[in-house]
Structure formats: C-alpha cells, structure tokens
Short mmCIF file of C-alpha atoms in Angstrom, two decimals:
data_model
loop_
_atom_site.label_atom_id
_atom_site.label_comp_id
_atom_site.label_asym_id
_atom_site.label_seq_id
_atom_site.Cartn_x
_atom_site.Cartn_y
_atom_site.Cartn_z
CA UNK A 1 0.00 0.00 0.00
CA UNK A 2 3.13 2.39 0.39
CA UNK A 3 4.02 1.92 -3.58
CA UNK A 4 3.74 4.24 -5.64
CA UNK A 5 2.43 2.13 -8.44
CA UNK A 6 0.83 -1.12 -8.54
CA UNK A 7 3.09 -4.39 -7.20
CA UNK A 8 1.88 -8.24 -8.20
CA UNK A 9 2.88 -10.07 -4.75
CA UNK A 10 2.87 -13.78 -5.29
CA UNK A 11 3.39 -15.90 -1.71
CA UNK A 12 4.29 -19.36 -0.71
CA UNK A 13 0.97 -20.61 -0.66
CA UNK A 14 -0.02 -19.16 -4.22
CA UNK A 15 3.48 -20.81 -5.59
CA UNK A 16 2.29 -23.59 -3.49
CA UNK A 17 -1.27 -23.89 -5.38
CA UNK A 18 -0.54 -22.99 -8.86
CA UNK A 19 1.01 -26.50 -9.53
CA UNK A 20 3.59 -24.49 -11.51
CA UNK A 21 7.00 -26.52 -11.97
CA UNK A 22 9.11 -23.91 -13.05
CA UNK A 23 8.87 -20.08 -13.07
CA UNK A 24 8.22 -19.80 -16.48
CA UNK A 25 5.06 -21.41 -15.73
CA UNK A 26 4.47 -19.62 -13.18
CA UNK A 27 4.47 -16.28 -14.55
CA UNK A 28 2.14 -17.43 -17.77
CA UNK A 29 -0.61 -16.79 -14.67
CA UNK A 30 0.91 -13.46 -13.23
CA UNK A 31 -0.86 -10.40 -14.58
CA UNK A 32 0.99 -8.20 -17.54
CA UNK A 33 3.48 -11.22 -18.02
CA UNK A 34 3.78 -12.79 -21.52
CA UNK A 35 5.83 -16.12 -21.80
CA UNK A 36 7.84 -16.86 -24.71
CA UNK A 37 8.69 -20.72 -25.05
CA UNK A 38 11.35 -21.04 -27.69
CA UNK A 39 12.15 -25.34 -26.46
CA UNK A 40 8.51 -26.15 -25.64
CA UNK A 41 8.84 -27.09 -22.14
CA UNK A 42 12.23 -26.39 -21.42
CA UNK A 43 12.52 -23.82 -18.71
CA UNK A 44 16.18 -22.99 -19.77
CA UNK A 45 15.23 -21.79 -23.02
CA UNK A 46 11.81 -19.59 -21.86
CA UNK A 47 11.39 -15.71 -22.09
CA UNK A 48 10.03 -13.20 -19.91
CA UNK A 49 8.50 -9.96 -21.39
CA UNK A 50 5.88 -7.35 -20.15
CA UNK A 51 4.42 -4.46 -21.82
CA UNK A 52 4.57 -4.93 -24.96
CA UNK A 53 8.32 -5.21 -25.83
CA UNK A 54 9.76 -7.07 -28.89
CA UNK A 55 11.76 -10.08 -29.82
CA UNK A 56 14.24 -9.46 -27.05
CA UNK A 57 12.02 -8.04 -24.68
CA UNK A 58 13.37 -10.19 -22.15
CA UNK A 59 16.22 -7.99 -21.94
CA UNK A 60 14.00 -5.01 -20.36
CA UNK A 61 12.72 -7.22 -17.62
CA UNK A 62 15.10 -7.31 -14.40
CA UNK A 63 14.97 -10.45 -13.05
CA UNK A 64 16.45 -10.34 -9.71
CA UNK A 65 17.43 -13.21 -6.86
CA UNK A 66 18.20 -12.17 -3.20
CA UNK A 67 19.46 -9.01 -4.85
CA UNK A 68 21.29 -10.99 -8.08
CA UNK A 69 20.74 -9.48 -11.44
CA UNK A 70 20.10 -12.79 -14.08
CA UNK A 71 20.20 -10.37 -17.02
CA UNK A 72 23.31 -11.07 -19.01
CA UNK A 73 25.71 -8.62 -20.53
CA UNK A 74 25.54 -10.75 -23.86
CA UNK A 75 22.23 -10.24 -24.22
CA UNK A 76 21.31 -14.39 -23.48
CA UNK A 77 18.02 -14.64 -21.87
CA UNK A 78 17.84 -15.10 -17.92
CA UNK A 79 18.13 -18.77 -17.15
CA UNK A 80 14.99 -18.91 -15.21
CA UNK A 81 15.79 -22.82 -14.80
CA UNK A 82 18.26 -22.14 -11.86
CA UNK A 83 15.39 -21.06 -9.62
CA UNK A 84 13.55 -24.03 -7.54
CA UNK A 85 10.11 -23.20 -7.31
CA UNK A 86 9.65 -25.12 -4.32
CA UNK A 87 12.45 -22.61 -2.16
CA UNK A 88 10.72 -19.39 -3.36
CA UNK A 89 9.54 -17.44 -0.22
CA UNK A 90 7.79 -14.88 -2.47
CA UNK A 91 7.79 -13.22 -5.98
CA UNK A 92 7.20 -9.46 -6.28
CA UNK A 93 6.12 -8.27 -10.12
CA UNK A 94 6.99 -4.16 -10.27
CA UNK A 95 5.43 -3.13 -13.47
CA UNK A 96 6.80 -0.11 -15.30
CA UNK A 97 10.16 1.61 -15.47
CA UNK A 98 12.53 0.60 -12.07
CA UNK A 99 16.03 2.48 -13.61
CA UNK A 100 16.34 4.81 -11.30
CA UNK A 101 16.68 2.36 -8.41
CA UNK A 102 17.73 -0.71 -10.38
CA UNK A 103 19.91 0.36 -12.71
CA UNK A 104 19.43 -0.92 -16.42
CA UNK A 105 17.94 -3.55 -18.06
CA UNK A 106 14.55 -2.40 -15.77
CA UNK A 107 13.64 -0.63 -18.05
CA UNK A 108 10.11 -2.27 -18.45
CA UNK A 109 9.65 -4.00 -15.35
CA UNK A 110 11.72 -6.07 -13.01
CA UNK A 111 11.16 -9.54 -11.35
CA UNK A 112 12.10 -9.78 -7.53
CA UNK A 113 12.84 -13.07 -6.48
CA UNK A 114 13.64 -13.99 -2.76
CA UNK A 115 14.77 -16.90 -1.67
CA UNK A 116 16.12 -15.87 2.21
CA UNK A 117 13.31 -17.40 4.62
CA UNK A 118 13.78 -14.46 6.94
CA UNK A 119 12.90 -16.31 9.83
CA UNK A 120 13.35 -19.69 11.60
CA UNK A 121 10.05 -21.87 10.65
CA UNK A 122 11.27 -24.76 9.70
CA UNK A 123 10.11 -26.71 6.52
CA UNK A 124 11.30 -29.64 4.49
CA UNK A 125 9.38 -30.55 0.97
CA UNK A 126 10.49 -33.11 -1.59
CA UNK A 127 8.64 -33.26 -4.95
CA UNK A 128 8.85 -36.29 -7.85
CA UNK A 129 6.80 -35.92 -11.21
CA UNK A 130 6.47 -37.29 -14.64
CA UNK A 131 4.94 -36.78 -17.76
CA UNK A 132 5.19 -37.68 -21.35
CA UNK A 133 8.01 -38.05 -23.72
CA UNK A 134 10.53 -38.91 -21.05
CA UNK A 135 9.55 -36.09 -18.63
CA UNK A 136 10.69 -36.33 -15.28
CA UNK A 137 11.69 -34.00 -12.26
CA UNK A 138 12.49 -34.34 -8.96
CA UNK A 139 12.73 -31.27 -5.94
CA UNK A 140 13.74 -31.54 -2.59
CA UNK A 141 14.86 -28.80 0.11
CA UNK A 142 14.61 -27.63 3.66
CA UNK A 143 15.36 -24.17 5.51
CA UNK A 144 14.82 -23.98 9.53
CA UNK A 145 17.40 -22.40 12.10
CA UNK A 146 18.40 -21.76 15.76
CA UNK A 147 16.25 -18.72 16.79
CA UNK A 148 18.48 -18.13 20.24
CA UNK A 149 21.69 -18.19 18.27
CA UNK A 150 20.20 -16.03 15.19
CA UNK A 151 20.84 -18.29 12.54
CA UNK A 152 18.34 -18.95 9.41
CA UNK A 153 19.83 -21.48 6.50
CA UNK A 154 17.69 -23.16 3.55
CA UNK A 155 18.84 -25.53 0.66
CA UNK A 156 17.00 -26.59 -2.47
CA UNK A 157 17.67 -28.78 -4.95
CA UNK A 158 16.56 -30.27 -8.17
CA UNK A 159 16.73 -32.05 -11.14
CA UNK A 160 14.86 -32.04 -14.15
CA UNK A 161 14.89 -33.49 -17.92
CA UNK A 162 12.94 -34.48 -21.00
CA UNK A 163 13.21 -35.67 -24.11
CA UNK A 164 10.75 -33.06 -25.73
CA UNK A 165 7.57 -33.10 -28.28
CA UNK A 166 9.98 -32.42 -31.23
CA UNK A 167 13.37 -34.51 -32.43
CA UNK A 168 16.56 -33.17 -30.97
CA UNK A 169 14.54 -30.88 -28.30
CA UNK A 170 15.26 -32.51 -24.88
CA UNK A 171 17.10 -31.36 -22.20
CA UNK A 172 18.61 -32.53 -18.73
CA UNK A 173 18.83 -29.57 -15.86
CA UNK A 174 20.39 -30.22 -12.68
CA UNK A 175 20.14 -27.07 -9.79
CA UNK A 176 21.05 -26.67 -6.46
CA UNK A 177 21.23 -23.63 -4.10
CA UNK A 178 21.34 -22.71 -0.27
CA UNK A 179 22.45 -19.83 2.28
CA UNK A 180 22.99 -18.94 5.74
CA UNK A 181 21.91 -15.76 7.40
CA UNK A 182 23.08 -14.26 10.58
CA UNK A 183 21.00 -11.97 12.42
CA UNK A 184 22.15 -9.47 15.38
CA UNK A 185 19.57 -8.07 18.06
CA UNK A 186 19.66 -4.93 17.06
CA UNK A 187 18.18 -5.46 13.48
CA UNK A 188 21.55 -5.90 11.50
CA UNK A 189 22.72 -9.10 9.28
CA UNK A 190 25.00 -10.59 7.54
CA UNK A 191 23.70 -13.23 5.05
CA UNK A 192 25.85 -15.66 1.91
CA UNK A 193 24.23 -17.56 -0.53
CA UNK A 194 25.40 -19.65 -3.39
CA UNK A 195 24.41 -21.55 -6.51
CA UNK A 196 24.84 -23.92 -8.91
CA UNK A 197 23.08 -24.63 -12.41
CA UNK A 198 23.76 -27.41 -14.90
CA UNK A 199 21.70 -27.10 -18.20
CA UNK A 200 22.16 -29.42 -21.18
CA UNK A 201 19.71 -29.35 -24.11
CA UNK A 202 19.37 -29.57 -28.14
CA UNK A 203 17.89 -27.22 -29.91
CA UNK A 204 15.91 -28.13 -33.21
CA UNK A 205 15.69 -25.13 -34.53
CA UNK A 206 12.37 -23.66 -36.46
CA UNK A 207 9.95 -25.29 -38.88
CA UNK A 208 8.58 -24.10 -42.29
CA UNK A 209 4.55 -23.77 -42.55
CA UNK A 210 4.69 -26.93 -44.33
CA UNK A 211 6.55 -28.99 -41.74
CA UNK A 212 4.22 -27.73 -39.15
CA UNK A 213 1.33 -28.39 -40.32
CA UNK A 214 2.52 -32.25 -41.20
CA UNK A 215 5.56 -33.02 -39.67
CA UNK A 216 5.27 -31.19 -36.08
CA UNK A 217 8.16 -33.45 -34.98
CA UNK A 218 10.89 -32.82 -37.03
CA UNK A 219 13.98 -31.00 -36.46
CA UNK A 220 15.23 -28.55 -38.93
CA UNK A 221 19.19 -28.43 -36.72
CA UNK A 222 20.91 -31.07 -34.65
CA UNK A 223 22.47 -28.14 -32.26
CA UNK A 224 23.22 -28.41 -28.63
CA UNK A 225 23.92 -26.23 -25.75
CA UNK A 226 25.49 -26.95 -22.76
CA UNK A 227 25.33 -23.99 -19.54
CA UNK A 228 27.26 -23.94 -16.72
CA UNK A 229 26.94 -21.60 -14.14
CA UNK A 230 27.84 -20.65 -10.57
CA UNK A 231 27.81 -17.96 -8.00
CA UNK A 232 28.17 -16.37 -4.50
CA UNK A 233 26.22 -13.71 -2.97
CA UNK A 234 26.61 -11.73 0.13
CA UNK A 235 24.35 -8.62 1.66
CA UNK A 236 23.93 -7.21 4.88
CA UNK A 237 22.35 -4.53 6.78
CA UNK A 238 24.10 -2.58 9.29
CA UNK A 239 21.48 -0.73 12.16
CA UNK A 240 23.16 2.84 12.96
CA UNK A 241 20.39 3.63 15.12
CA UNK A 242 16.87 3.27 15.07
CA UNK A 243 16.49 6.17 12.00
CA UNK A 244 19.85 5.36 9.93
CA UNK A 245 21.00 1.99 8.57
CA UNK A 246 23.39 1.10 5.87
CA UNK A 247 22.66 -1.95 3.69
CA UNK A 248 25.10 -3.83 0.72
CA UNK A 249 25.03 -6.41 -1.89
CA UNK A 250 28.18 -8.23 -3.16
CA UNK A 251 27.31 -10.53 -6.16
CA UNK A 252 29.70 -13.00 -8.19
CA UNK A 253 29.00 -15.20 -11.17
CA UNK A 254 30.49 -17.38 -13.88
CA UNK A 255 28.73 -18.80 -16.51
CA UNK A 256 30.20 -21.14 -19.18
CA UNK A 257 28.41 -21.81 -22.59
CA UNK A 258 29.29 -24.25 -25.15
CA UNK A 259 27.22 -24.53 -28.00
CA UNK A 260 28.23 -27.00 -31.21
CA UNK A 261 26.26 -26.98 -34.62
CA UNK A 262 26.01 -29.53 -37.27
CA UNK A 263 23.82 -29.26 -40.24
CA UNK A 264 23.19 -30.38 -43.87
CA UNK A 265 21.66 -28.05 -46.86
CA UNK A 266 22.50 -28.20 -50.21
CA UNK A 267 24.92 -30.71 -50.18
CA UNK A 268 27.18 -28.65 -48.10
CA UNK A 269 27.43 -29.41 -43.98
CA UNK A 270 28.44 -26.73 -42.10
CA UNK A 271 29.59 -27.41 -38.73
CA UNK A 272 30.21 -24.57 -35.98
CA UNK A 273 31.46 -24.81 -31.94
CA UNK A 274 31.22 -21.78 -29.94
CA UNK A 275 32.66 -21.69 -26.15
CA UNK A 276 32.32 -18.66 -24.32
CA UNK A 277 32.90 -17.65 -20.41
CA UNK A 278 31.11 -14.58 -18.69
CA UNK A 279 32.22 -13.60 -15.49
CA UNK A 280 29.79 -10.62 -13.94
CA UNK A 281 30.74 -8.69 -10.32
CA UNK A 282 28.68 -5.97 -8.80
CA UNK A 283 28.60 -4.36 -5.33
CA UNK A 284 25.48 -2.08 -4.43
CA UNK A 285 25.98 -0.14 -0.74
CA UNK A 286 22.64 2.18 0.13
CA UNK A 287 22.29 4.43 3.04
CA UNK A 288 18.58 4.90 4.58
CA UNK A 289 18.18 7.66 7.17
CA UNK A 290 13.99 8.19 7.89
CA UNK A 291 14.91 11.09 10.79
CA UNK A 292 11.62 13.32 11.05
CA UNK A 293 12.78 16.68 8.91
CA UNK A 294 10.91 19.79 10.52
CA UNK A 295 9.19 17.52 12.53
CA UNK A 296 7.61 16.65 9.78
CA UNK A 297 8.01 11.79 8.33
CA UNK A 298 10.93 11.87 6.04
CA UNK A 299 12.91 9.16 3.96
CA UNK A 300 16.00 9.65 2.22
CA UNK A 301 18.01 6.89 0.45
CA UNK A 302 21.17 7.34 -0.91
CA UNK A 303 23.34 4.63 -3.33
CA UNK A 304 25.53 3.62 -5.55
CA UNK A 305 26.15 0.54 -8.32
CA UNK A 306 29.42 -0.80 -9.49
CA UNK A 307 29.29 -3.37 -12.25
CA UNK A 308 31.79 -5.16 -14.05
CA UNK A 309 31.40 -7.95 -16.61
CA UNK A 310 34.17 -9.89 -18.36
CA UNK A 311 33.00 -11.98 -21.63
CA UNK A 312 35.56 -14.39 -23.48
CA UNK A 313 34.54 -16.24 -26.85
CA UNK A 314 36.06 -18.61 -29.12
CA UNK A 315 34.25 -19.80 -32.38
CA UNK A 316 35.01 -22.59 -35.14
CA UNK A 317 33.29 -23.00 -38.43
CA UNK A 318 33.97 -25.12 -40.93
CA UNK A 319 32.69 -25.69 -44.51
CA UNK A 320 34.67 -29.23 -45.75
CA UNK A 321 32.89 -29.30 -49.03
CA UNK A 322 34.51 -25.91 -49.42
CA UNK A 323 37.22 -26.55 -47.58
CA UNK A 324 36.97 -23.19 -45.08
CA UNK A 325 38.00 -23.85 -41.36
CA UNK A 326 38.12 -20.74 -39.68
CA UNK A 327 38.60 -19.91 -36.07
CA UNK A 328 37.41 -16.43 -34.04
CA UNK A 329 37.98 -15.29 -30.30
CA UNK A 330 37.12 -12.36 -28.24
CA UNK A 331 37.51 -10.46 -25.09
CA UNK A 332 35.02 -7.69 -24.34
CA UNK A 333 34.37 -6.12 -20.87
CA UNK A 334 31.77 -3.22 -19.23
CA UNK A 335 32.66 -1.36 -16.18
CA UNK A 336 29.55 0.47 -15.05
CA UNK A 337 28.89 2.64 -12.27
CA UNK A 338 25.83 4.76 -11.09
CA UNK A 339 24.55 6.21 -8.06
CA UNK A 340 20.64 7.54 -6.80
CA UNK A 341 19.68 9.76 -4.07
CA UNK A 342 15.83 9.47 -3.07
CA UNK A 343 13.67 12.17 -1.05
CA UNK A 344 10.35 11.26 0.73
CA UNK A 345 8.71 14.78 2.68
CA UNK A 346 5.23 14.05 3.85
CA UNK A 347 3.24 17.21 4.03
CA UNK A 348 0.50 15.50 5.67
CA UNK A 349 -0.14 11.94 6.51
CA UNK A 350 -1.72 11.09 2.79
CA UNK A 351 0.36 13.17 0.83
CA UNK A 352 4.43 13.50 0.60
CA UNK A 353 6.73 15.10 -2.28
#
C-alpha cells in the first residue's frame, strides 16, 4: 500500500497452489506477463517480457534473486531454470520503469525473487513428477534455524529433464542452491548464498509452414547447448540507530556456454562450436536515514552501483565441401557505475513530495 504504483505479490501458498513446476510457468498466470517458449517445455530456453516489448524483450525485464541481477551482458536470456520453485519465499512483479533504483535492463519491469526465509520456521518438501516423452523432475529442500543463536539457513535442490515433443529438443537440468543468514539483536545481518546450475539441451531449430502443419516433430538443426553456471552472494544490513541503517550487496557469477552446430543443406554441412565464459561482479551499498525533517516523516536513500562484466569467446566454423576452417575469439568487458539519491517529505499523513 506504500508503492507508488501497482506491485503483483505472489506468496508461498499461491506458488504452493498454482502446480507451476518452473517459473516460467508460473508467470504465464501473473498479470501483464507474456511467456515466450522457444524449447517447448524447457525452462532454460523460456522468455520473460511485459508491456509490450519485442523479440528481445526479455532484456527489459530485471529479473532479480536475493538481490542478483540474471540479465546477461551478452544479451542471453535469464536462465529462469536455476530457480527451484519449491524454495521461493515470495515473488514481487513491479510493473513499469525501475532504472532509477535498479539500474538498467529495468527498463520495463523487473522480477524480484527472494529466496532468504527471513525467519526460523522450519520446513522440508520433496517433490517427484512425470509426464510424457521422457519427462521427469524431482525437488527436494529444507530451511529452519536456531532462533536463540540467530541463525536462518535453507537448501534446495533439483533435477529435471525431457526428451521433448519435437526430435533433438530434450534437455537434462540439474540445480542446487542454499544460504545462511546471521541476524544481530539490534536489526543488523549478515547473510551468503550460493548456486549452482547445470543445463544441457538440443535445440531443433524452427519449422517451415509446411513442416508444421505435417511433420510437427521434425527437427530442422541437430544443435546443442550446454550452460554452466555458478555464484556467491553476500548482503547485509548494518542498524546505525533506530532512523539510519546502511545496507550492501556483493554478487559473483560465472557462466560457461558451449554450444556446437552440425547441419546439412544443399549438399554442403556446415559445422560450428562456440565456447564462451562470462564472469559478472557488482557491489550495491545504500544508506537509509527516515529522521523526522521539521518535525515533519521523512525518507532519504542514498546509493551507488558498481558493475563489471568480463566476456571471453572462441568460435570454429567449418565448410569441408569448401574446404573453409576458420577460427574467431574475443575479449570484451563493461565497467559500469551509477549512483541515486531518493527524497520522501510528507506534508501531511496522505500526501508527501
């Protein structure tokens, strides 16, 4: 009720009830979310958009966990496979621009993730389904801690894999995450998380009219991908006094891609690898002071982004008919930086500037 603009809150129980097995499903029944399924059921290979955004919309939609930016800085889709449904606390939907706060790629509407119980009720799920063509998945996870010592931990982990409608459109996802959080009487903590994501999968690439129509199955490309990723992610909050507090967010990530092609037109096969390593940092500090200012409520929020990204490629393609073998690499980096400052002054109780 404090927002400015309208907020899509989606709790345990809803998560819970929707029978959703990934988030992509999910968010096909969140409000002002369109889902973009480029490998049928395969998570790993969905899109996110909102308001009306094009082919890569996806890249305008934040999609943030525990205060870790998914968006990449090679413009590859979020892998919303490396989030277990089952240890979701709650999903928050801000529609609209969020740049000022969140930096870019917000620029339509961010996804807020969070993971971090925040308290000490204990639960412990496991989850085991199947379905046709080969589809199984499996979740498991627990969170709990010691409420007189101020500790909070979950873990969640899962595994997932088909072998798709289509030819050469399965895929074989393994996941597993978990954190610790330390709170201190006063309102301050310190918290870590990690992560881990393994995503294999082919991808059969699109069908004429003709094909579709009578041969729904086939598979124009016998490509695969294989993703690797992993990170570490710590935040805190330090509690000045009761009116001041000082917050941070120190994320790392690696992700390693390997794609291979190898494909037939013409007479001529053409046959391509591509390898490529992304490494992304960022550190976010933000100062909150809510001291009365003329004895009148006030909020001020001061902060500041630093970003850096590190992207490493290598291709191969090779024509034998023609005999052309030639090989590419790259290095490319970003080093961004921003900072906000954010003033509250409420006149009266129902109205502030």
């Amino acid at each position: 009720m404090e927002m400015a603009r309208h907020v899509e809150t989606i709790g345990e129980a809803q998560i819970a009830a929707s029978d959703a097995k990934n988030l992509p499903e999910l968010a096909a029944h969140i409000p002002g979310l369109n889902v973009y399924h480029l490998g049928a059921g395969n998570p790993a290979l969905a899109q996110i958009q909102m308001r009306g955004y094009g082919e890569n919309g996806f890249g305008r939609v934040l999609m943030a966990v525990d205060g870790e930016y998914l968006n990449s800085f090679d413009m590859y889709a979020p892998n919303y496979a490396r989030i277990p449904l089952g240890g979701v606390r709650r999903i928050e939907v801000l529609y609209g621009p969020q740049t000022v706060l969140f930096g870019d790629s917000a620029s339509a509407g961010m996804i807020n993730v969070i993971t971090d119980p925040g308290d000490y009720s204990e639960k412990t799920y496991g989850e085991v389904r199947g379905g046709s063509w080969g589809t199984v998945g499996v979740a498991a996870g627990t969170r709990g801690g010691l409420e007189e010592d101020g500790i909070s931990y979950y873990a969640d982990m899962g595994y997932d894999r088909s072998d798709g409608y289509r030819d050469n459109s399965g895929y074989d996802i393994w996941n597993a995450q978990g954190g610790l959080r330390k709170n201190f009487a006063n309102g301050s903590f310190l918290r870590v998380s990690t992560f881990f994501n393994d995503s294999r999968y082919d991808l059969p690439g699109p069908l004429t009219y003709w094909d579709y129509k009578n041969d729904p199955t086939k598979s124009v490309y016998r490509d695969a991908a294989h993703l690797t990723s992993y990170g570490v992610n710590f935040s805190g909050r330090g509690v000045i006094n009761d009116e001041n507090t000082l917050d941070f967010i120190f994320t790392f990530s690696q992700r390693r891609s390997v794609y291979s092609n190898d494909d037939a037109y013409d007479g001529y096969t053409y046959q391509r690898d591509y390898e490529s390593d992304l490494w992304n940092y960022r550190f976010a500090p933000q100062y909150t002071c809510t001291a009365d200012l003329l004895g009148f409520k006030n909020e001020f929020l001061l902060g500041g982004e630093l970003k850096y990204n590190l992207l490493h490629g290598d291709s191969h393609d090779r024509y034998p008919e023609m005999g052309i073998d030639s090989r590419e690499n790259y290095d490319t980096d970003r080093l961004t930086a921003g900072t906000f400052a954010h003033e509250e002054f409420w006149i009266l109780d129902p109205l502030s500037v």
